[in-house]
PDB file of C-alpha atoms in Angstrom:
ATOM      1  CA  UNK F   1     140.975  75.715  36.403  1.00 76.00           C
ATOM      2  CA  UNK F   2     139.045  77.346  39.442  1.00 81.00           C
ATOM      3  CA  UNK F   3     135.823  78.327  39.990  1.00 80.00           C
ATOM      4  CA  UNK F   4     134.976  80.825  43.275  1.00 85.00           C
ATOM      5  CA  UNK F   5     131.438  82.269  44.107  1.00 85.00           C
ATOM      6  CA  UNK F   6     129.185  83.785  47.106  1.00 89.00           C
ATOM      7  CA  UNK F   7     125.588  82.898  48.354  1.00 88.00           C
ATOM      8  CA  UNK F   8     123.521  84.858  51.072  1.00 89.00           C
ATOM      9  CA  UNK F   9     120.761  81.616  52.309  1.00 83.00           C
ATOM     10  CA  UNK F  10     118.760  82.992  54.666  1.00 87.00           C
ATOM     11  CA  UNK F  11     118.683  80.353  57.195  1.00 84.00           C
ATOM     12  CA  UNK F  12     121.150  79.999  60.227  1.00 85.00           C
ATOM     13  CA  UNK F  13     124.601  77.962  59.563  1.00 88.00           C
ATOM     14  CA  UNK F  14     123.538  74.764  61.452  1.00 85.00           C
ATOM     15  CA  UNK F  15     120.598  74.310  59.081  1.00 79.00           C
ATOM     16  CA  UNK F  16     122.412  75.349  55.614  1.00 75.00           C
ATOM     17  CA  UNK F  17     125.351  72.701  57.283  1.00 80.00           C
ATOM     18  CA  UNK F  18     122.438  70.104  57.713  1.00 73.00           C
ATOM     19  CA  UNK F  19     121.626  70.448  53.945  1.00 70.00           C
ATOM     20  CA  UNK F  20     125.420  69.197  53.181  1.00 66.00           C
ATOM     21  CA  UNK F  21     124.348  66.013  54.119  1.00 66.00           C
ATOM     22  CA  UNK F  22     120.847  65.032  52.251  1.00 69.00           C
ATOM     23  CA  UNK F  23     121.345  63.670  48.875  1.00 71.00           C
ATOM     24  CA  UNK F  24     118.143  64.249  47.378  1.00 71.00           C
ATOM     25  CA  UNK F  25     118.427  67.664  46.388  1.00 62.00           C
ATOM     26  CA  UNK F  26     120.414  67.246  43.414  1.00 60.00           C
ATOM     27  CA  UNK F  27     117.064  65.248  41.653  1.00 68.00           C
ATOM     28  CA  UNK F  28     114.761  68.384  42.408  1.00 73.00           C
ATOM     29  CA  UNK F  29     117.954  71.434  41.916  1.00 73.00           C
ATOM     30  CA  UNK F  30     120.163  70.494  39.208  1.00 73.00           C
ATOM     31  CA  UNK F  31     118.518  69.363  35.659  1.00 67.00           C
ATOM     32  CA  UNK F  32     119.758  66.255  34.269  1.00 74.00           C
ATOM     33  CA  UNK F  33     120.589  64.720  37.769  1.00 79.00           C
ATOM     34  CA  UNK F  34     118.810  61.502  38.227  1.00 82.00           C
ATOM     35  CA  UNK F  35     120.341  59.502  41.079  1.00 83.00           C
ATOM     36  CA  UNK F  36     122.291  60.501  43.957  1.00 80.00           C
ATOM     37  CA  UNK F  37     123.350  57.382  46.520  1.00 84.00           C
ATOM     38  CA  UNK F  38     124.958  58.081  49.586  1.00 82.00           C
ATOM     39  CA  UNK F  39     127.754  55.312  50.447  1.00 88.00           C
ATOM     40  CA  UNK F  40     128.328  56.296  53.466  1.00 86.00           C
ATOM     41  CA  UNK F  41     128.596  59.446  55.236  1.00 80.00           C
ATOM     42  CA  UNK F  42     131.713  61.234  53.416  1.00 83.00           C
ATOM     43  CA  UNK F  43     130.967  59.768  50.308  1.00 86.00           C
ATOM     44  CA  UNK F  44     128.350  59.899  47.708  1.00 83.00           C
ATOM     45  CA  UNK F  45     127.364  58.662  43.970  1.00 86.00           C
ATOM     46  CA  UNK F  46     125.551  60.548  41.136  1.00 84.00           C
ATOM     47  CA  UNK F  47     124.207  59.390  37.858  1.00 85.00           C
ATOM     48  CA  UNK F  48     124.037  62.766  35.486  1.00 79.00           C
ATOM     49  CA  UNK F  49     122.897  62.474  31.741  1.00 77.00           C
ATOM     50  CA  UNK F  50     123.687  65.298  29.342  1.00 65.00           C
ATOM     51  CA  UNK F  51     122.961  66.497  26.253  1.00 57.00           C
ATOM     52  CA  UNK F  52     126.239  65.908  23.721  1.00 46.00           C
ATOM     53  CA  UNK F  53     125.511  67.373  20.459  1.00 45.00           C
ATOM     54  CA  UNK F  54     122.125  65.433  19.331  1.00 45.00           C
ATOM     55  CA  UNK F  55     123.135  62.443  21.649  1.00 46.00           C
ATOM     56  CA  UNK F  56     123.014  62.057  25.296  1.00 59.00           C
ATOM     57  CA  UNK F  57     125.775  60.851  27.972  1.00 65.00           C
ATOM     58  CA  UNK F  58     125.795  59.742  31.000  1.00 76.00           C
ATOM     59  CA  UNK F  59     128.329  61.031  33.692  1.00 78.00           C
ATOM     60  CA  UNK F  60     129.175  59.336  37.116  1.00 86.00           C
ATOM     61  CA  UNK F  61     130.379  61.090  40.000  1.00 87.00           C
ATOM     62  CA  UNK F  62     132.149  60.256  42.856  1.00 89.00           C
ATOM     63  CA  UNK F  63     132.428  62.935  45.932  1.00 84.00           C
ATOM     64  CA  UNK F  64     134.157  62.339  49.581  1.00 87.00           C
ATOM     65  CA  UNK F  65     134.112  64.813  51.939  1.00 84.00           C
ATOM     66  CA  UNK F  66     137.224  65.345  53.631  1.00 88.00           C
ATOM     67  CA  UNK F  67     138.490  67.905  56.311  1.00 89.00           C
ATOM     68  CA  UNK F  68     135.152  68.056  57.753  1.00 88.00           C
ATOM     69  CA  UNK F  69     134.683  71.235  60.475  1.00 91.00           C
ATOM     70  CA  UNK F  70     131.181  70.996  61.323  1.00 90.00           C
ATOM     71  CA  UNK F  71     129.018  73.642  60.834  1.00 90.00           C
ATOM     72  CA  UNK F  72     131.802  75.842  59.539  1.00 92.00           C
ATOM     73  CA  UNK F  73     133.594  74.212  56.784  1.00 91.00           C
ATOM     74  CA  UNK F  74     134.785  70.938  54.563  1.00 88.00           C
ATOM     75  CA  UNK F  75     136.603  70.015  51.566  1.00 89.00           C
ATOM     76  CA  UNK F  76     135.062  67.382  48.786  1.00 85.00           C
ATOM     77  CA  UNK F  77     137.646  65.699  46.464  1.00 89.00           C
ATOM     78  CA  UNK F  78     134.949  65.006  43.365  1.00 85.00           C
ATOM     79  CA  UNK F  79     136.047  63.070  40.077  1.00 88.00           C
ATOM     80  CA  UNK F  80     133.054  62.754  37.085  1.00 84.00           C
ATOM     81  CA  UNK F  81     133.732  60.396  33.959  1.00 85.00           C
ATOM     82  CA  UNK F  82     131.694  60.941  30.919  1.00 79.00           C
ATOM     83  CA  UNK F  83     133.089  58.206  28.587  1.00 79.00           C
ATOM     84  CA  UNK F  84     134.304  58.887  25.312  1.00 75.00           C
ATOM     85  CA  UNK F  85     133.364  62.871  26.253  1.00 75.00           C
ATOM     86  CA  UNK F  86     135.911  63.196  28.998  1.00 77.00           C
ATOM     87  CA  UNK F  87     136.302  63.243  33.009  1.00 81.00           C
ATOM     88  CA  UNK F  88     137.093  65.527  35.238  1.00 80.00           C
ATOM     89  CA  UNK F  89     138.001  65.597  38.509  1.00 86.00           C
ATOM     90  CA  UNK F  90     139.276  68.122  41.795  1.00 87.00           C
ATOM     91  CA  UNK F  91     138.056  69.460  44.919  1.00 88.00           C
ATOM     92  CA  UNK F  92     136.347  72.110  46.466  1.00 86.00           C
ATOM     93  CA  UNK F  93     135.920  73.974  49.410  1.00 89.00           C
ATOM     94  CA  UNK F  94     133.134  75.027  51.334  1.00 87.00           C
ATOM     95  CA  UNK F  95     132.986  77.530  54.529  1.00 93.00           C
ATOM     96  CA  UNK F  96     129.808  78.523  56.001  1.00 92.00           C
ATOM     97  CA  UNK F  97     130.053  82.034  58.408  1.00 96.00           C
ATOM     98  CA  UNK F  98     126.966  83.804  59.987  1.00 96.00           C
ATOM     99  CA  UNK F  99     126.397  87.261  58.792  1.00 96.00           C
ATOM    100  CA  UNK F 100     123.141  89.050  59.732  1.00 96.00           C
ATOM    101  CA  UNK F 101     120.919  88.105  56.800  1.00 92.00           C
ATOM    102  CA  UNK F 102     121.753  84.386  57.945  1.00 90.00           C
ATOM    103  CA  UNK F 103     124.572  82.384  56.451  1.00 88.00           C
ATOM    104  CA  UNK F 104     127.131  83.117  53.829  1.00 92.00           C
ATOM    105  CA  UNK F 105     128.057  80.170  51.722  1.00 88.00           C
ATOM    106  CA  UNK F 106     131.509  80.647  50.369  1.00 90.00           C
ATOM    107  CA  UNK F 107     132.516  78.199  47.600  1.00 86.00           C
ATOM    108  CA  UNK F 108     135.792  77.055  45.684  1.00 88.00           C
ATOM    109  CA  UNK F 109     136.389  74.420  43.195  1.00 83.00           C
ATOM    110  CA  UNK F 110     139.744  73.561  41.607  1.00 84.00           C
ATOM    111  CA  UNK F 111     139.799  71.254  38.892  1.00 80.00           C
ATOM    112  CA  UNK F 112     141.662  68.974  35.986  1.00 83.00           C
ATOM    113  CA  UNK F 113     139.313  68.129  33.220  1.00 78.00           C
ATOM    114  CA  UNK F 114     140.145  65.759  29.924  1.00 80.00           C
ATOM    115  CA  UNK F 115     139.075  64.342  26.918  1.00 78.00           C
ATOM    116  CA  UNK F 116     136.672  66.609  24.214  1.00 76.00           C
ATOM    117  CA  UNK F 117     135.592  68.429  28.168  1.00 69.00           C
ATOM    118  CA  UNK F 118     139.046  69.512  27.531  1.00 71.00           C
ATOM    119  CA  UNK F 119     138.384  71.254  24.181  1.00 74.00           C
ATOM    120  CA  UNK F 120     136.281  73.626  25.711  1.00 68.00           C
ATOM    121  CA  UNK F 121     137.657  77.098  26.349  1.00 67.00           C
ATOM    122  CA  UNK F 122     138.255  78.377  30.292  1.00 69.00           C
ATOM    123  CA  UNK F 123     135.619  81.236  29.847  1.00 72.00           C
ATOM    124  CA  UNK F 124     132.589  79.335  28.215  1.00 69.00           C
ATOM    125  CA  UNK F 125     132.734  76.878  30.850  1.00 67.00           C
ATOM    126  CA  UNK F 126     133.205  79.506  33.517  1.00 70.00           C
ATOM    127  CA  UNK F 127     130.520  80.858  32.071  1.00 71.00           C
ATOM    128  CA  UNK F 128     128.284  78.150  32.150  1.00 68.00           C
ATOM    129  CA  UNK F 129     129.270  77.296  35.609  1.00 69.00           C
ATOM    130  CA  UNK F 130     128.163  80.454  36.913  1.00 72.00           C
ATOM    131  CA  UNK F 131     124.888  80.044  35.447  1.00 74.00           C
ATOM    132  CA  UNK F 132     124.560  76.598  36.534  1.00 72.00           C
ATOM    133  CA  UNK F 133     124.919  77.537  40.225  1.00 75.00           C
ATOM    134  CA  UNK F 134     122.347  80.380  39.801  1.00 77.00           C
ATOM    135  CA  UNK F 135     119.688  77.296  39.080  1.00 78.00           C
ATOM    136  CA  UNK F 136     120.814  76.024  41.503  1.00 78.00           C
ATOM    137  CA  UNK F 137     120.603  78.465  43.990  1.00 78.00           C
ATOM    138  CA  UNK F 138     117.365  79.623  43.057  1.00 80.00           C
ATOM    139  CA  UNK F 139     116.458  76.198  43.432  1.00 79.00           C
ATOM    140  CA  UNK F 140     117.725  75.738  46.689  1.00 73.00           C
ATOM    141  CA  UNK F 141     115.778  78.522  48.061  1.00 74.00           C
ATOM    142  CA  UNK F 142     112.185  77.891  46.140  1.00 74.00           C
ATOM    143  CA  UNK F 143     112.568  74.324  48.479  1.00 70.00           C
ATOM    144  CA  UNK F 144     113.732  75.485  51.501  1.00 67.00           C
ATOM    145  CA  UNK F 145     110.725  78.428  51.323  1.00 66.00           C
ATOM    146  CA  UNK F 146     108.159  75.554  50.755  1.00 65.00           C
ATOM    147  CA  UNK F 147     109.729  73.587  54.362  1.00 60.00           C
ATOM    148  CA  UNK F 148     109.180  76.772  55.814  1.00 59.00           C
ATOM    149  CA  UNK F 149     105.620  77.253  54.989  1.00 55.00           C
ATOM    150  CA  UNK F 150     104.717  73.705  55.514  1.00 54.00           C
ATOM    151  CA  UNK F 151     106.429  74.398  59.331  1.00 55.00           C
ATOM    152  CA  UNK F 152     104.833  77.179  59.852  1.00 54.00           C
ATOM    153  CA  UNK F 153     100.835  75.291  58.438  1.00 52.00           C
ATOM    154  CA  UNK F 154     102.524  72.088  61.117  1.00 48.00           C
ATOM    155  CA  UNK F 155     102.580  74.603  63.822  1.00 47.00           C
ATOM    156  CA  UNK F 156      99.341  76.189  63.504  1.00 51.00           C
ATOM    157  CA  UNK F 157      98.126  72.525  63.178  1.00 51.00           C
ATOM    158  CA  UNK F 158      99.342  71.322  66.389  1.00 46.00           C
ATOM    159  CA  UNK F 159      98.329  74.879  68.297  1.00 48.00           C
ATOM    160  CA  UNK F 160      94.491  74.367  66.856  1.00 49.00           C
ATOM    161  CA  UNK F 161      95.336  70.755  68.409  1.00 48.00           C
ATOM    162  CA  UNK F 162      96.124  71.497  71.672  1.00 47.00           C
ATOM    163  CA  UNK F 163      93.018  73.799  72.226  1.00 53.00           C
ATOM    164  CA  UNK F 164      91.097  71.656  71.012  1.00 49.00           C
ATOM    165  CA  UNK F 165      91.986  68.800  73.608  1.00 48.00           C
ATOM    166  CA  UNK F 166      90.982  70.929  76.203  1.00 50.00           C
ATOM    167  CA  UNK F 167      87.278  72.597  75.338  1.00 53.00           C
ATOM    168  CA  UNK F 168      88.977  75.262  73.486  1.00 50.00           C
ATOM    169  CA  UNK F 169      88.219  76.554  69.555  1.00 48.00           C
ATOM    170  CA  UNK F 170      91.664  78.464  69.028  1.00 46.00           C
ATOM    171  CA  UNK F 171      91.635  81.144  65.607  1.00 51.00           C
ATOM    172  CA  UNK F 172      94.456  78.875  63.485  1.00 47.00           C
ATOM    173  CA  UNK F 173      95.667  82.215  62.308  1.00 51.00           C
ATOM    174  CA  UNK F 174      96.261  83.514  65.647  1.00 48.00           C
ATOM    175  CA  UNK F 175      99.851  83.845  67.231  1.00 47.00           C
ATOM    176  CA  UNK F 176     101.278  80.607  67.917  1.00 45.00           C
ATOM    177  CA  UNK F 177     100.388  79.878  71.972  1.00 41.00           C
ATOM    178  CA  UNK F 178     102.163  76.568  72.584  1.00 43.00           C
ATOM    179  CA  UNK F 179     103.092  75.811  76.056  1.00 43.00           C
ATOM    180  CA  UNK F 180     106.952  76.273  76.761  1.00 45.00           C
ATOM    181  CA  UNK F 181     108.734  73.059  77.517  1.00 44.00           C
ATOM    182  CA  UNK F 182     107.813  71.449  80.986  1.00 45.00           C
ATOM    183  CA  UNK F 183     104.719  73.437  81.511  1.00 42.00           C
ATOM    184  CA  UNK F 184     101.892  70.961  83.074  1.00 45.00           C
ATOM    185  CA  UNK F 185      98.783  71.565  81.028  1.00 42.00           C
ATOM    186  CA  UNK F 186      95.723  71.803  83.324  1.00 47.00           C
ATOM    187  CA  UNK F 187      93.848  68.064  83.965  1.00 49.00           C
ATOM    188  CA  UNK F 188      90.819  68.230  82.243  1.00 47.00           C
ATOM    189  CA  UNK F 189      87.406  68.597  84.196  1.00 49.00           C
ATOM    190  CA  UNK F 190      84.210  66.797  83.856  1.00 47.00           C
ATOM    191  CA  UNK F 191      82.866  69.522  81.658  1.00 49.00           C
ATOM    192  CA  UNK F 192      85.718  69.281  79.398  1.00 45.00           C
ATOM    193  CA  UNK F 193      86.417  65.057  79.003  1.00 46.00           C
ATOM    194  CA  UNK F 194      89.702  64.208  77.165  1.00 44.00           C
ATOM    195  CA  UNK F 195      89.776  63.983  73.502  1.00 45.00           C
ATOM    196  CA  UNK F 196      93.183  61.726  73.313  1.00 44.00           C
ATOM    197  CA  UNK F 197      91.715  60.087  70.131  1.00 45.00           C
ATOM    198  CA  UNK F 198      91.111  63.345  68.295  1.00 42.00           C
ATOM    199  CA  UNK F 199      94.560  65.163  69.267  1.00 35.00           C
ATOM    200  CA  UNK F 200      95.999  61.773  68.166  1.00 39.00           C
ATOM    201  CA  UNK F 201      94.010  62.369  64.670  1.00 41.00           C
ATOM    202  CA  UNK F 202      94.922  66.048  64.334  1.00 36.00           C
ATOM    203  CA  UNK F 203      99.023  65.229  65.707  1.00 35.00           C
ATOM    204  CA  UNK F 204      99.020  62.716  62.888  1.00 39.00           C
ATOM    205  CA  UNK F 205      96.990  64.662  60.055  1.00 37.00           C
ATOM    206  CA  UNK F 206      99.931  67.193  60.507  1.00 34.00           C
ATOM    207  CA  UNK F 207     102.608  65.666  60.226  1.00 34.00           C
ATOM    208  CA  UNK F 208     101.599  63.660  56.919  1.00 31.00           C
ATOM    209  CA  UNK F 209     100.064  66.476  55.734  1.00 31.00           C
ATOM    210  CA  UNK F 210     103.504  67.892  55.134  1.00 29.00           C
ATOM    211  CA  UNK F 211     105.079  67.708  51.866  1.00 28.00           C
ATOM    212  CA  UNK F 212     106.535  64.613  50.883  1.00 27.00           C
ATOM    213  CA  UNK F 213     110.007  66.149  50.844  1.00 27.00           C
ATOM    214  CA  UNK F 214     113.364  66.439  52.801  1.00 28.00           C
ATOM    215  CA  UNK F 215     113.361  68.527  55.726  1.00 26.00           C
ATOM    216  CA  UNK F 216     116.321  70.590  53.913  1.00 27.00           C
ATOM    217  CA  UNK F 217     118.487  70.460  50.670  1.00 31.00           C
ATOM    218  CA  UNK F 218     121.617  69.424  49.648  1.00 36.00           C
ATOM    219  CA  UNK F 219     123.756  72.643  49.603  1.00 35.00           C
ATOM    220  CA  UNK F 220     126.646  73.411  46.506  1.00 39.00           C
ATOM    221  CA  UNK F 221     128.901  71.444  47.536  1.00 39.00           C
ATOM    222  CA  UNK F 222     127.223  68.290  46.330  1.00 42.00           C
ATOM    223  CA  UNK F 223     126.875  70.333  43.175  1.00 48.00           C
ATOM    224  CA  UNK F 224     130.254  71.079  41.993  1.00 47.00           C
ATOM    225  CA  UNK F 225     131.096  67.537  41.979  1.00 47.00           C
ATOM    226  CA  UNK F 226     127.968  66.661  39.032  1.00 46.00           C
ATOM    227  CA  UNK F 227     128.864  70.434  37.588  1.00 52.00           C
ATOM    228  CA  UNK F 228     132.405  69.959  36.600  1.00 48.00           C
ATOM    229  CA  UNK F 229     131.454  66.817  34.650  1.00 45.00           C
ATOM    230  CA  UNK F 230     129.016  67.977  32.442  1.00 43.00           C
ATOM    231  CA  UNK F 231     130.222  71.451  31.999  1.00 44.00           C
ATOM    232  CA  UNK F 232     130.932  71.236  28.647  1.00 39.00           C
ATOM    233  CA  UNK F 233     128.853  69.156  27.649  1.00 38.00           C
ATOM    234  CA  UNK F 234     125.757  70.828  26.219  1.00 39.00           C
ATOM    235  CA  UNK F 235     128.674  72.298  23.509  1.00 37.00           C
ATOM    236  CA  UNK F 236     130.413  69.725  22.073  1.00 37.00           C
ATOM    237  CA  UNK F 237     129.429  68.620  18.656  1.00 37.00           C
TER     238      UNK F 237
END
């Protein structure tokens, strides 16, 4: 069986490529997902629990990336055993191009599945694939708007900062005015005495002040290999 789909994410290639790599995402973007280890870097582990009729299951995953073409492209090899409700396993493949509204995220999966998964026909779990990935995609983007906000608030934060270190009271909601790199900030004067201690407060009040989240998310890839386990799940009595 294959499954093919499109995203627009509109955030450059480098950063949707950096979101390959963090793990967490699949506990915040795909329901049921409750642990994601990384073994190393090509290689991570999933716990996913299901609903199977009125019982529950637990699925393990296994993914490796392989072929790895950083930011561009890789391939994940992906197997998912459910017990007595089946396994699955396959690979995908993931290219990343820049387009104008950012980066297009082109995904393919090809896959074996067995056991009752296998009872299943092709076009419900197509179907349910499809709208799987919509979750997660919508997902993927509510957390990646909330890092944006909270980096735009840091910013702000640190501009407010830097005036105030040197006698200044700066409008937080005007345009950002940090120096540019290598620019020597005037010495401060008698009339203005350093304020190291309360930059030092405000520096550190932003960045904790930020939410207690990754910096990016895990994109699809890291999803198909969970998905194709617990497809079919949710309709097998």
């Amino acid at each position: 069986m294959e499954i093919t789909g499109q995203q627009i994410i509109a955030v450059p290639v480098q950063d949707v490529w950096n979101a390959l790599n963090n793990p967490e995402v699949l506990k915040h973007c795909l329901p049921g997902c409750e642990k994601v280890e990384q073994i190393s870097p090509e290689e991570f582990h999933m716990l996913v629990k299901a609903a199977v009729g009125p019982l529950r299951a637990s699925f393990k995953g296994v993914l490796r990336m392989t072929e790895v073409k950083p930011p561009n492209s890789c391939v994940m090899n992906f197997e998912g055993q459910g017990g007595a409700v089946g396994f699955a396993k396959g690979l995908s493949n993931v290219e990343l191009s820049e387009v104008p509204e950012g980066t297009q995220l082109s995904y393919t999966a090809k896959f074996q599945i067995g056991g009752k998964l296998a009872q299943v026909g092709s076009r419900l779990i197509d179907s349910v694939a499809k709208k799987m990935a919509d979750d997660f995609f919508k997902a993927f983007r509510e957390q990646m708007a909330t890092v944006e906000v909270a980096d735009a608030s840091t910013s702000k934060a640190l501009t407010v900062a830097l005036g105030v270190a040197h006698g200044k009271e700066l409008d937080a909601n005007a345009p950002n005015l940090l120096p540019a790199p290598n620019v020597n900030l005037p010495a401060p004067t008698s009339d203005t005495p350093p304020h190291d201690n309360e930059v030092d407060d405000l520096l550190g009040k932003s960045k904790f002040s930020m939410p207690t989240v990754p910096t990016w998310w895990l994109a699809p890839a890291a999803l198909l290999g969970a998905l194709i386990a617990i497809l079919g799940s949710r309709f097998i009595h």
